[in-house]
Short mmCIF file of C-alpha atoms in Angstrom, two decimals:
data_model
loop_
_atom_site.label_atom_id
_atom_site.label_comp_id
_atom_site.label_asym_id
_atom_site.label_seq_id
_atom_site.Cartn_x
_atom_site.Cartn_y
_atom_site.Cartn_z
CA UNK F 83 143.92 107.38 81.53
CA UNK F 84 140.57 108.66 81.53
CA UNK F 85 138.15 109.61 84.97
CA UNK F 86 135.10 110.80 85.40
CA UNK F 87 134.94 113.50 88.00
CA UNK F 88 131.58 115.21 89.10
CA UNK F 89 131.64 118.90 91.53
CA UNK F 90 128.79 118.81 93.53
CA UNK F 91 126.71 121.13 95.84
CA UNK F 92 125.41 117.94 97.13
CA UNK F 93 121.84 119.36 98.87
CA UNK F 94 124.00 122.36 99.94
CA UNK F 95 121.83 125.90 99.47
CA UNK F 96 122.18 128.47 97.19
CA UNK F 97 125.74 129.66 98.72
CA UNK F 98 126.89 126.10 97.92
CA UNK F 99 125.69 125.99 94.29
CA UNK F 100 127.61 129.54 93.58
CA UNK F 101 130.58 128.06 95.04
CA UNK F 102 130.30 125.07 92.99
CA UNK F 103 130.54 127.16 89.87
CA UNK F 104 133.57 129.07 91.05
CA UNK F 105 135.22 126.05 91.79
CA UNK F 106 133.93 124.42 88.55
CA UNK F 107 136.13 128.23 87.17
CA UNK F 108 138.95 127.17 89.07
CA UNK F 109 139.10 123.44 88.35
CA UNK F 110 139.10 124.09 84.59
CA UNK F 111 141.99 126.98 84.69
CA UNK F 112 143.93 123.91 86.34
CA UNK F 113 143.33 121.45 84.26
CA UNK F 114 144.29 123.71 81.23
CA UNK F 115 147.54 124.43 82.92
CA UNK F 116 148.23 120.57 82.99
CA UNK F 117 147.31 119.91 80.04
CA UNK F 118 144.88 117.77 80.67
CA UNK F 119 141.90 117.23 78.29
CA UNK F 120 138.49 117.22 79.58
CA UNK F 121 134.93 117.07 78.21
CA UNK F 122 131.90 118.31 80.35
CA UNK F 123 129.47 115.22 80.22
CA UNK F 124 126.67 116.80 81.87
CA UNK F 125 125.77 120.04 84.00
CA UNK F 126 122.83 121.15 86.34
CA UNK F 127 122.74 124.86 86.17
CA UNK F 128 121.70 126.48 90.04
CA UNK F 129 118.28 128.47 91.46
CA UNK F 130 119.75 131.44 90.12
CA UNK F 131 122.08 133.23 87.52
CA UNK F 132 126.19 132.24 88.17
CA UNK F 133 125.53 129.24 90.12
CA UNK F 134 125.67 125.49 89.57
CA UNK F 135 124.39 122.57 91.57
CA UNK F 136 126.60 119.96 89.79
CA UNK F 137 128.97 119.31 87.33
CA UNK F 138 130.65 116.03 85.94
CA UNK F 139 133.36 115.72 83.47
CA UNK F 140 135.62 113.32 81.84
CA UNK F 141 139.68 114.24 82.23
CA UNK F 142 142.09 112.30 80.21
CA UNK F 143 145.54 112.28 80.83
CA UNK F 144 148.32 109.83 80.89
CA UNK F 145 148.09 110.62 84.85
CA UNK F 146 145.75 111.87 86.85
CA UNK F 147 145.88 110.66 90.45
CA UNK F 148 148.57 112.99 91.40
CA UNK F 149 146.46 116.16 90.19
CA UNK F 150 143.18 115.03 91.63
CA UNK F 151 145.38 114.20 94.69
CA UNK F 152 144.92 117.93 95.86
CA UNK F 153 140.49 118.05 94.79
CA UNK F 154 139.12 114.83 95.82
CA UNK F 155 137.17 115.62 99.13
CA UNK F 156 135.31 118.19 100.33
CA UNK F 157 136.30 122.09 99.13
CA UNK F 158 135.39 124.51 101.98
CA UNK F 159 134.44 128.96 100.81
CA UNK F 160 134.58 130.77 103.75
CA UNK F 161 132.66 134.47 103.82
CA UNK F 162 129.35 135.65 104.27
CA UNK F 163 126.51 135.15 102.05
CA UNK F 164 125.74 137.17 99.17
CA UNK F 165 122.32 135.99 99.01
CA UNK F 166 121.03 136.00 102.68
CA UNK F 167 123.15 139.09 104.53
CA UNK F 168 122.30 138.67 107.32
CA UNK F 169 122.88 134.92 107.96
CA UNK F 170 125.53 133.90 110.24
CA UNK F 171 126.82 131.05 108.82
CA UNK F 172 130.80 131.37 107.30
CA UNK F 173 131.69 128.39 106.03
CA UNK F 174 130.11 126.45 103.00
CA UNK F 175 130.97 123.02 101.63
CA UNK F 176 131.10 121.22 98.33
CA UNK F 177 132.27 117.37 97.11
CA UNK F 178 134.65 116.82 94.60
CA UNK F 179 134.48 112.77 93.56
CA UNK F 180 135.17 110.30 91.51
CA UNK F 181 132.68 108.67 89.36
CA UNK F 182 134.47 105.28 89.34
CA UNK F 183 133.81 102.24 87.42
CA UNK F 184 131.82 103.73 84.06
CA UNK F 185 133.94 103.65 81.17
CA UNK F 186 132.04 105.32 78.21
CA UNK F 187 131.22 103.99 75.29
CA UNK F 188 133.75 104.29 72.48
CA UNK F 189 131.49 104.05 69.45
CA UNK F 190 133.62 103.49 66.41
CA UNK F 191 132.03 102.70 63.14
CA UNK F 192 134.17 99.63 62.01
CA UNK F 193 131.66 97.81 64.88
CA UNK F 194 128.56 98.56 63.22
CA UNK F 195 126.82 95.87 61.31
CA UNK F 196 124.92 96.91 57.64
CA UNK F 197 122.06 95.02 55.94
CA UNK F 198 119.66 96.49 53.12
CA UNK F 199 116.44 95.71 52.21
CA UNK F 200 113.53 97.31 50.09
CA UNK F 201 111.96 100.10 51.58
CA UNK F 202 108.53 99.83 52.65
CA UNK F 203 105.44 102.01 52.05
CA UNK F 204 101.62 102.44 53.65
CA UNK F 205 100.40 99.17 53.69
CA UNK F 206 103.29 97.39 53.05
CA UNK F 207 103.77 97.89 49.34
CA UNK F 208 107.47 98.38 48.00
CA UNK F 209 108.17 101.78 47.40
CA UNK F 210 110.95 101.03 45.31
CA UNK F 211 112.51 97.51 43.49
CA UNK F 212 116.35 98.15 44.95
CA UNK F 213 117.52 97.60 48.13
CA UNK F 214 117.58 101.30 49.89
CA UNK F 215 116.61 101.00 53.37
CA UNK F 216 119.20 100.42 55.87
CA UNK F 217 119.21 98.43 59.19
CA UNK F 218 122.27 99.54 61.21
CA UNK F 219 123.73 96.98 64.45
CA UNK F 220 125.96 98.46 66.47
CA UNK F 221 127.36 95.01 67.69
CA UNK F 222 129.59 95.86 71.09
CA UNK F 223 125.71 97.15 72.71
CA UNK F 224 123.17 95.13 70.52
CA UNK F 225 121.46 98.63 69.70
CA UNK F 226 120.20 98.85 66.01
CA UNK F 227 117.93 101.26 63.86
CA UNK F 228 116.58 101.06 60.66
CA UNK F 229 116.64 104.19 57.75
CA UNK F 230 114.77 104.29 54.66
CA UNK F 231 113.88 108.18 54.69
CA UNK F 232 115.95 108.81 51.21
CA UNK F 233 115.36 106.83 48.33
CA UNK F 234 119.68 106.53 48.33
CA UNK F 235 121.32 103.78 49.77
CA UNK F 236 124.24 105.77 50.60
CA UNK F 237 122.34 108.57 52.21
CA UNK F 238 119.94 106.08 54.18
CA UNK F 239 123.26 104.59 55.77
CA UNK F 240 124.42 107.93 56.66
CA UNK F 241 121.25 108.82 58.43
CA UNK F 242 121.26 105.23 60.52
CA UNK F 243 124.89 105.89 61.68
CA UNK F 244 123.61 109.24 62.93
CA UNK F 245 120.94 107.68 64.72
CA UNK F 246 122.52 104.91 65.68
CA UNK F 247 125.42 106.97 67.42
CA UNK F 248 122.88 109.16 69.03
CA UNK F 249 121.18 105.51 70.58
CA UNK F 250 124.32 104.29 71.42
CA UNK F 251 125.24 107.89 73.26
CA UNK F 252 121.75 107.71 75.23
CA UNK F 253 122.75 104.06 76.87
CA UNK F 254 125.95 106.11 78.15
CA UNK F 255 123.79 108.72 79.54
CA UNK F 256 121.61 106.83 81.16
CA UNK F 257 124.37 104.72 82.60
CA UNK F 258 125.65 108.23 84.11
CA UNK F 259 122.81 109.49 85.45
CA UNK F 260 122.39 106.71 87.65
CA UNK F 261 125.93 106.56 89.03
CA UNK F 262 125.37 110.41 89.70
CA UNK F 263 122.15 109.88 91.12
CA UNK F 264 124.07 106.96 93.14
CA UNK F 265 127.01 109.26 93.98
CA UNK F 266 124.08 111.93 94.73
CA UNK F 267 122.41 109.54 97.57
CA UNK F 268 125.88 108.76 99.02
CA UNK F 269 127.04 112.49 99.61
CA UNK F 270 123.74 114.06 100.58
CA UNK F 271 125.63 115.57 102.97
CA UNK F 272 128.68 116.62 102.05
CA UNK F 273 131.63 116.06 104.32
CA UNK F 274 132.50 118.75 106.60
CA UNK F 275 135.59 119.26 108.03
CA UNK F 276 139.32 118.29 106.71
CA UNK F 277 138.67 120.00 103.50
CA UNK F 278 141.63 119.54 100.94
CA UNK F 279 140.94 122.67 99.53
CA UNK F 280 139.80 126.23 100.93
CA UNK F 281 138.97 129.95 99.61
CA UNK F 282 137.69 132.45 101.02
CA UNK F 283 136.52 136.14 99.60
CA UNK F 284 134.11 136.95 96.95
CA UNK F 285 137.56 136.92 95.28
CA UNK F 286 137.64 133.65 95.85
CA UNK F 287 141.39 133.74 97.13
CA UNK F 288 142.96 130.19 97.42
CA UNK F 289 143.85 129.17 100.57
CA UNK F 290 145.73 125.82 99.85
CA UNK F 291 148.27 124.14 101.45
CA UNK F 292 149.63 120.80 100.10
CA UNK F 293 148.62 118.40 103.29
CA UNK F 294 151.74 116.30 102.41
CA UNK F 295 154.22 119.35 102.83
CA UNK F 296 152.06 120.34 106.05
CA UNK F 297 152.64 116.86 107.25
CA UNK F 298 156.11 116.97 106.99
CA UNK F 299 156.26 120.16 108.54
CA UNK F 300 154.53 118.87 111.78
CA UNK F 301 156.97 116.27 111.71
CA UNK F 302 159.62 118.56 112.33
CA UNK F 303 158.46 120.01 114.46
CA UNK F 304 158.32 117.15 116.95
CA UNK F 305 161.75 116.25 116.68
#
């Protein structure tokens, strides 16, 4: 199972981005403990040193919904500002979502398509009489290059798988940074209120409490 998940500040101020990064701290040292792999696809660092406006990664696990269970939603700091003293605000809010329905692109070079022909020089005179030059397809995306930097045929293919997995990689990006920018636009304001998770400090102390267990607890209580 893999997910994309992106920790945002959303248009939060500065106190928001520095919470992102803690969070982004925490997140990870969670992750580790459940063994689940991740890759960080993409990062926007903050306004200033320690701080982060957003964050996306890619977990994979063979589950995941019962960890992200406890993150998905909005993740309330309370404590004053570090950055404006004075201000009275206490509470600061961040977005933890899902980037749903982008599966990347597994580039694997068993789909790539190879034809050679004779490289071509200044005017379009053969710089050599063997085929050299390489045109690469990488057929799953349509994307192709062509290499005929070495006068090797072997080395020429090397350099168009390169390039070709670097074109391939871009589409992926691109793809991305839309949904984020999408995902951006729908959470300009993050949601306030009902957070799943809370700290407080500039320890950043957890203040978590499963809503499930807190639930039941309630339920108790009425009967």
């Amino acid at each position: 199972m893999e997910k994309l998940i992106q920790i945002t500040s959303g248009r939060g101020p500065l106190e928001c981005q520095w919470v992102t990064a803690k969070v982004l701290k925490v997140f990870l040292e969670e992750i580790k403990n459940n063994k689940i792999d991740y890759e960080i696809i993409h990062r926007e660092n903050g306004d200033e040193n320690l701080t982060l406006k957003s964050v996306t990664l890619l977990l994979k696990a063979k589950e995941l919904n019962t960890f992200l269970k406890t993150w998905l939603g909005s993740i309330c700091w309370t404590g004053k500002s570090t950055f404006r003293k004075l201000h009275k605000r206490s509470n600061w809010f961040i977005g933890v979502f899902e980037l749903e329905g982008l599966e990347k692109i597994d580039f694997k070079e068993k789909d790539i398509q190879f034809q050679t022909t004779r490289s071509q020089g200044s005017g379009g005179q053969n710089v050599n009489k063997v085929n050299t030059a390489v045109r690469a397809v990488h057929v799953p995306t349509g994307e192709w290059v062509f290499a005929q930097d070495s006068r090797s045929q072997l080395e020429n293919k090397k350099l168009a798988i390169m390039r070709l997995k670097e074109k391939v990689a871009g589409i992926y990006i691109k793809q991305l940074e839309k949904r984020m920018q999408d995902t951006w636009n729908n959470h300009l304001q993050v949601e306030r209120g009902n957070p799943v998770r809370t700290f407080s400090g500039t320890d950043f102390k957890k203040n978590h409490q499963d809503k499930s267990f807190k639930k039941q607890r309630n339920d108790l209580k009425k009967n």
